[in-house]
CSV table of C-alpha atoms and ligand atoms in Angstrom, one decimal:
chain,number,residue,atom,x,y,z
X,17,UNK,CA,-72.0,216.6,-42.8
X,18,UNK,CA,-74.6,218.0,-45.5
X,19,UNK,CA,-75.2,222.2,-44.4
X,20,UNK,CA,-78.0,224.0,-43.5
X,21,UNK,CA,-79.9,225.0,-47.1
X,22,UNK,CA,-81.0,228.9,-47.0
X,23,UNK,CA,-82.6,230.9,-49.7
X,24,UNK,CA,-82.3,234.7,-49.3
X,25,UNK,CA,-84.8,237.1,-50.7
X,26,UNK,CA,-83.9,240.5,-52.0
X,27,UNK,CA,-85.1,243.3,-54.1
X,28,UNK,CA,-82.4,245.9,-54.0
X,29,UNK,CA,-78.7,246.5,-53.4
X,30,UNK,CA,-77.7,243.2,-51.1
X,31,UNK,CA,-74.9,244.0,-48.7
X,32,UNK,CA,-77.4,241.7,-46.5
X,33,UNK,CA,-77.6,239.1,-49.0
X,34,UNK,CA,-73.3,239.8,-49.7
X,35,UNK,CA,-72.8,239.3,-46.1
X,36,UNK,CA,-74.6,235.8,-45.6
X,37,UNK,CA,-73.0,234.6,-48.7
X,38,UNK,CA,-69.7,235.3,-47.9
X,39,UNK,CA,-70.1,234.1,-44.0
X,40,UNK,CA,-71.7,230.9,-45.3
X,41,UNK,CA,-68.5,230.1,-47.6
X,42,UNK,CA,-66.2,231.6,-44.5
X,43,UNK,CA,-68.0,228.7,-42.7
X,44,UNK,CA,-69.1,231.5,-40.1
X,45,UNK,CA,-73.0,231.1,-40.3
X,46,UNK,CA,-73.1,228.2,-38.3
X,47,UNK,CA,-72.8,225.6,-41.6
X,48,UNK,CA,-75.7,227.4,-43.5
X,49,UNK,CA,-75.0,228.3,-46.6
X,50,UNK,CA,-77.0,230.4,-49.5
X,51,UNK,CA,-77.9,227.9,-51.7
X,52,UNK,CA,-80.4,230.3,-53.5
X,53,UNK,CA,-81.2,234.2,-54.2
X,54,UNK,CA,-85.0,235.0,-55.2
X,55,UNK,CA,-85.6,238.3,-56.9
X,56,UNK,CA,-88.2,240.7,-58.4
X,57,UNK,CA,-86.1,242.9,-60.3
X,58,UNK,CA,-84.1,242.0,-63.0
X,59,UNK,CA,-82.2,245.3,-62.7
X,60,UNK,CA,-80.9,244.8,-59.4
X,61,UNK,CA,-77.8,245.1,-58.3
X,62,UNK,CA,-78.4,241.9,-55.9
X,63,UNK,CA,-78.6,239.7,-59.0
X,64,UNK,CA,-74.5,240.7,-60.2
X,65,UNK,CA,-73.9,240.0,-57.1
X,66,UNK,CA,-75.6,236.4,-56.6
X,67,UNK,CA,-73.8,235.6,-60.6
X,68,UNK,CA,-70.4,236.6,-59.1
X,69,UNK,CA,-71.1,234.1,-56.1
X,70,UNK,CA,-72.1,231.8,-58.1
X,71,UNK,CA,-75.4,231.9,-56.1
X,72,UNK,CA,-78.5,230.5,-58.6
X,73,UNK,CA,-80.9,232.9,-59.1
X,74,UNK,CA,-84.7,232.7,-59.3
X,75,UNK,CA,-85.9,236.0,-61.3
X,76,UNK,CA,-89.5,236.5,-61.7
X,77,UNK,CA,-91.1,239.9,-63.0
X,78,UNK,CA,-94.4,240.0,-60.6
X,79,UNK,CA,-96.3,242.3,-64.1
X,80,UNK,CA,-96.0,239.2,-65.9
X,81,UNK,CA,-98.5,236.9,-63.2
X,82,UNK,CA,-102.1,236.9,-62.8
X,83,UNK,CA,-101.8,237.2,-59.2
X,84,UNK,CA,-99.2,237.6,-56.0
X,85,UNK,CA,-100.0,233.7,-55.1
X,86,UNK,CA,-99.2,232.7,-58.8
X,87,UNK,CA,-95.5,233.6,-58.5
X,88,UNK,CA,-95.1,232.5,-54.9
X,89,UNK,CA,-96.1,229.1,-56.2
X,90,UNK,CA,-93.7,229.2,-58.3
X,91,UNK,CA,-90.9,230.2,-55.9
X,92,UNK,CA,-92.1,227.6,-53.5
X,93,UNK,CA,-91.8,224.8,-56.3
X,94,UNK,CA,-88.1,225.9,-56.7
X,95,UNK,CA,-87.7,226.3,-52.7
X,96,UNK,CA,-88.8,222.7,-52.6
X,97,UNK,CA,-87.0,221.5,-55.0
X,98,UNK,CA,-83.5,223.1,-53.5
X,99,UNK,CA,-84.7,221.4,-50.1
X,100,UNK,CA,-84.6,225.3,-48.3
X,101,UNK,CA,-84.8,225.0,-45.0
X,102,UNK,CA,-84.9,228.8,-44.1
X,103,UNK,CA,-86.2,231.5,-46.0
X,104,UNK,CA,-84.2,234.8,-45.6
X,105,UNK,CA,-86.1,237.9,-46.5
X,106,UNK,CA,-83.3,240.5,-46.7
X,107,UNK,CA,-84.6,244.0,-48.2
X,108,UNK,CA,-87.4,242.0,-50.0
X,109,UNK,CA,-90.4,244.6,-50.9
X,110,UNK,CA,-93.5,242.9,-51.1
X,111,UNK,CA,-96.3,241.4,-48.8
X,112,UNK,CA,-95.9,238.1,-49.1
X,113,UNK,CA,-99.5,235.5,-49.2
X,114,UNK,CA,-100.2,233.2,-47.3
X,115,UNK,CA,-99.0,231.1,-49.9
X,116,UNK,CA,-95.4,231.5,-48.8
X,117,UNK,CA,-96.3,232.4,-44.9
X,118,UNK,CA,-98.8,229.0,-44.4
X,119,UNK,CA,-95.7,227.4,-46.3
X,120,UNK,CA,-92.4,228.8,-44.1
X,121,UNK,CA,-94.2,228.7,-40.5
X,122,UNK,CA,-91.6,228.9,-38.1
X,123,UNK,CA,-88.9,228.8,-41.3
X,124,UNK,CA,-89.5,232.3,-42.9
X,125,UNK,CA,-87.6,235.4,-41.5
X,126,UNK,CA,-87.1,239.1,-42.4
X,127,UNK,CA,-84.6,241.7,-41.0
X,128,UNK,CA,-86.1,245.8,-40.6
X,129,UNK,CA,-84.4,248.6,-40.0
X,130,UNK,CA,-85.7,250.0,-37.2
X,131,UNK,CA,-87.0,248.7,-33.4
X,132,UNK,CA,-90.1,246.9,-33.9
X,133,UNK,CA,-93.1,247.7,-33.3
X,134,UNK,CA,-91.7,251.3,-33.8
X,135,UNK,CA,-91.7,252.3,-37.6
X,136,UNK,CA,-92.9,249.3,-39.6
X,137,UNK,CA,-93.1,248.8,-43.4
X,138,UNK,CA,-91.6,251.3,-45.8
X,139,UNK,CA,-89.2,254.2,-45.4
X,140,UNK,CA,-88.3,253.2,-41.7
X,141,UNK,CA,-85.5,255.4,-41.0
X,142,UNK,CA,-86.9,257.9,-42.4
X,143,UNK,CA,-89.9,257.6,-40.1
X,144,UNK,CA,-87.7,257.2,-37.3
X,145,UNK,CA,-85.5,260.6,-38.0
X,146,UNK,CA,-88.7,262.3,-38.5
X,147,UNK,CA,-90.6,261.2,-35.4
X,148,UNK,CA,-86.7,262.2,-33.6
X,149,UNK,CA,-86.4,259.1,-31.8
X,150,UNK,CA,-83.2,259.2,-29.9
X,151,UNK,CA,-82.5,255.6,-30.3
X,152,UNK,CA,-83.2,253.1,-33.1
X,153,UNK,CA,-81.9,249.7,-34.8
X,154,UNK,CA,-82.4,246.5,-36.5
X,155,UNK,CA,-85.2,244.1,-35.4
X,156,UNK,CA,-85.0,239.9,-37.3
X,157,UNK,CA,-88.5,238.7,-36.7
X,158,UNK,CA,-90.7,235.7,-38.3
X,159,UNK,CA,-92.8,237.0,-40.7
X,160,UNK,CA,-96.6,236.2,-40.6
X,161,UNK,CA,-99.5,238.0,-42.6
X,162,UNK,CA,-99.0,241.3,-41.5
X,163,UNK,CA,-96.8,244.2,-42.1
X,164,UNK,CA,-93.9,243.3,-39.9
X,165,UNK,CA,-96.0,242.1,-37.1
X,166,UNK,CA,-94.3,238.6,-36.3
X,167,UNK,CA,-92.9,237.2,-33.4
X,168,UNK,CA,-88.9,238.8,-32.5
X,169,UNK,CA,-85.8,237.1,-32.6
X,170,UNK,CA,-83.2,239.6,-32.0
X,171,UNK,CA,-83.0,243.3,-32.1
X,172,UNK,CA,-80.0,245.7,-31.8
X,173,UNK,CA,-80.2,249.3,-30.7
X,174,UNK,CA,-78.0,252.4,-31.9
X,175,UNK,CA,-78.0,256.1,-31.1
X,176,UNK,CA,-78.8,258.5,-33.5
X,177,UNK,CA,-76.4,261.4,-33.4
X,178,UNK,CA,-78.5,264.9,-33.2
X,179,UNK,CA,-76.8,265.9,-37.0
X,180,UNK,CA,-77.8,262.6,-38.7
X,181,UNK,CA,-79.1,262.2,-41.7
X,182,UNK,CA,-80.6,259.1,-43.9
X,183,UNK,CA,-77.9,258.6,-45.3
X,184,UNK,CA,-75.9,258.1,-42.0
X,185,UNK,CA,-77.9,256.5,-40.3
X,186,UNK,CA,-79.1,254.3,-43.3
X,187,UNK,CA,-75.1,253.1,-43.3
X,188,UNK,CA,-75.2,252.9,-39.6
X,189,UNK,CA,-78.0,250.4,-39.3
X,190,UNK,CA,-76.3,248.5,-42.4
X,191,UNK,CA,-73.4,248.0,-40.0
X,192,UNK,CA,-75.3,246.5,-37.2
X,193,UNK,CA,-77.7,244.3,-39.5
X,194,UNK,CA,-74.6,242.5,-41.2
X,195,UNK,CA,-73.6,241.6,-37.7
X,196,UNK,CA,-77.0,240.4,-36.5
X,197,UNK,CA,-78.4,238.4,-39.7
X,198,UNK,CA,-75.8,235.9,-39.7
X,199,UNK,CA,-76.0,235.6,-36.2
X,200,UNK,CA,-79.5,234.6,-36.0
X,201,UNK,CA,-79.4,232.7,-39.3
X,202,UNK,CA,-76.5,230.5,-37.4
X,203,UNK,CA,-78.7,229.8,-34.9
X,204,UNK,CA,-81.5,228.8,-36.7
X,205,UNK,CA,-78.7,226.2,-38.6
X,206,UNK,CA,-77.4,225.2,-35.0
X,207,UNK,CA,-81.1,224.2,-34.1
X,208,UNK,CA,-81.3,227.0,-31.2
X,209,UNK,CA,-84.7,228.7,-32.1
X,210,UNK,CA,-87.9,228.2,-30.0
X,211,UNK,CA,-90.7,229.8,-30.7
X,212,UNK,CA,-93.7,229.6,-28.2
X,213,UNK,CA,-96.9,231.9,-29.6
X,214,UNK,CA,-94.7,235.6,-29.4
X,215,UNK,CA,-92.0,234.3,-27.1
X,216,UNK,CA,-89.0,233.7,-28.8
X,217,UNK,CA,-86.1,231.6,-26.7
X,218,UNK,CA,-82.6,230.9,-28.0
X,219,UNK,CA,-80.9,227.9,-26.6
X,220,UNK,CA,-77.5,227.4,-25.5
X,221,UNK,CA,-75.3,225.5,-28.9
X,222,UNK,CA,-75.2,221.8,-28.6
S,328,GAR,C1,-82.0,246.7,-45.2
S,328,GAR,O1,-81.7,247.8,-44.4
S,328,GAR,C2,-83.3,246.1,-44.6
S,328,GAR,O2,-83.4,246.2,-43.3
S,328,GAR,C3,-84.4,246.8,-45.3
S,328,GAR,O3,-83.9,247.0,-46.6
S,328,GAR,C4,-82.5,247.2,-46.6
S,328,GAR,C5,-81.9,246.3,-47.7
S,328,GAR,O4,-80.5,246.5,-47.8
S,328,GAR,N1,-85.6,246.2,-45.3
S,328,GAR,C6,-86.8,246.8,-45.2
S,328,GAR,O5,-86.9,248.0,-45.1
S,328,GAR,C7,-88.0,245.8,-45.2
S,328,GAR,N2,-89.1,246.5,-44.7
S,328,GAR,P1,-79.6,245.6,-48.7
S,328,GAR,O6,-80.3,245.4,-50.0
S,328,GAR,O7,-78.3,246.3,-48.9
S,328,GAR,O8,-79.4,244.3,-47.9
């Protein structure tokens, strides 16, 4: 049976990106597997990791384009190409246009560190520590035009202890995102994902 083809976004350090990788070859992501890694910084540290997977890698400096919709052209031509069939946004820092978001309807995902609608776009712990929530987390949700405003798939809470810091709590919400990515990811391969305007349902597995 052919898998379920995901490409995983990422701009930084990738223990998200590690993590679906290495459930998709543990066969633990309900048969998806990362069949692509698309990146805006050559520096990286995502990128080693995608060459030591043996992950293909799409590399694109955004300086070097006339515009944001020129290079997501691009990256759609290879998504095509590669026959993606989910789009995994996993610590990717940009907006993305409506050149991707008109594209991945229904098929384009992003995971944040904190409970949305609390805290969206950057620094989101930090918010969170500073506004001294008592509780935060991890939210997956599609990703439309806005600034982590889409519809929500699944969200996982955590305590923050009174002496936490980033750092700790930055490492904390790590732990619970690298549980619930694959977790929704294997349910999008599993075809368990309904979306109905904001209402998200998951279905039983077949
Ligand atoms: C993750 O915590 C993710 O939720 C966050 O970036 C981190 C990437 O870590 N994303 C955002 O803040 C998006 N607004 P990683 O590179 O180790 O997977």
């Amino acid at each position: 049976m052919s898998h379920y083809r995901i490409a995983v976004f990422a701009s930084g350090e990738g223990s998200n990106f590690q993590t679906l990788v290495d459930a998709g070859k543990a066969g633990l992501l309900g048969g998806a597997k990362v069949e692509l890694l698309v990146c805006d910084k050559p520096e990286a540290p995502v990128v080693k990791r995608a060459r030591e997977a043996c992950v293909p890698v799409h590399l694109f400096t955004p300086k070097s384009y006339s515009s944001r919709e020129a290079y997501e052209l691009e990256i759609v031509e290879q998504l095509e190409a590669l026959n993606i069939e989910l789009v995994v946004l996993a610590g990717y820092m940009r907006l993305l246009t409506s050149v991707m978001v008109d594209k991945y309807a229904g098929r384009l995902i992003n995971i944040h560190p904190s409970l949305l609608p609390s805290f969206p776009g950057t620094n989101a712990i930090l918010q969170a520590l500073n506004y001294g929530v008592k509780l935060t987390g991890a939210t997956v949700h599609f990703v439309d035009g806005g600034m982590d405003t889409g519809a929500i798939i699944a969200q996982q809470s955590i305590v923050i202890e009174p002496n936490a810091t980033v750092e700790s709590l930055a490492k904390d919400i790590h732990a619970i995102e690298q549980e619930l990515y694959p977790r929704v990811v294997s349910w999008f391969a599993q075809g368990c994902v309904v979306i109905n305007d904001r209402q998200v349902t998951i279905l039983p597995f077949k």
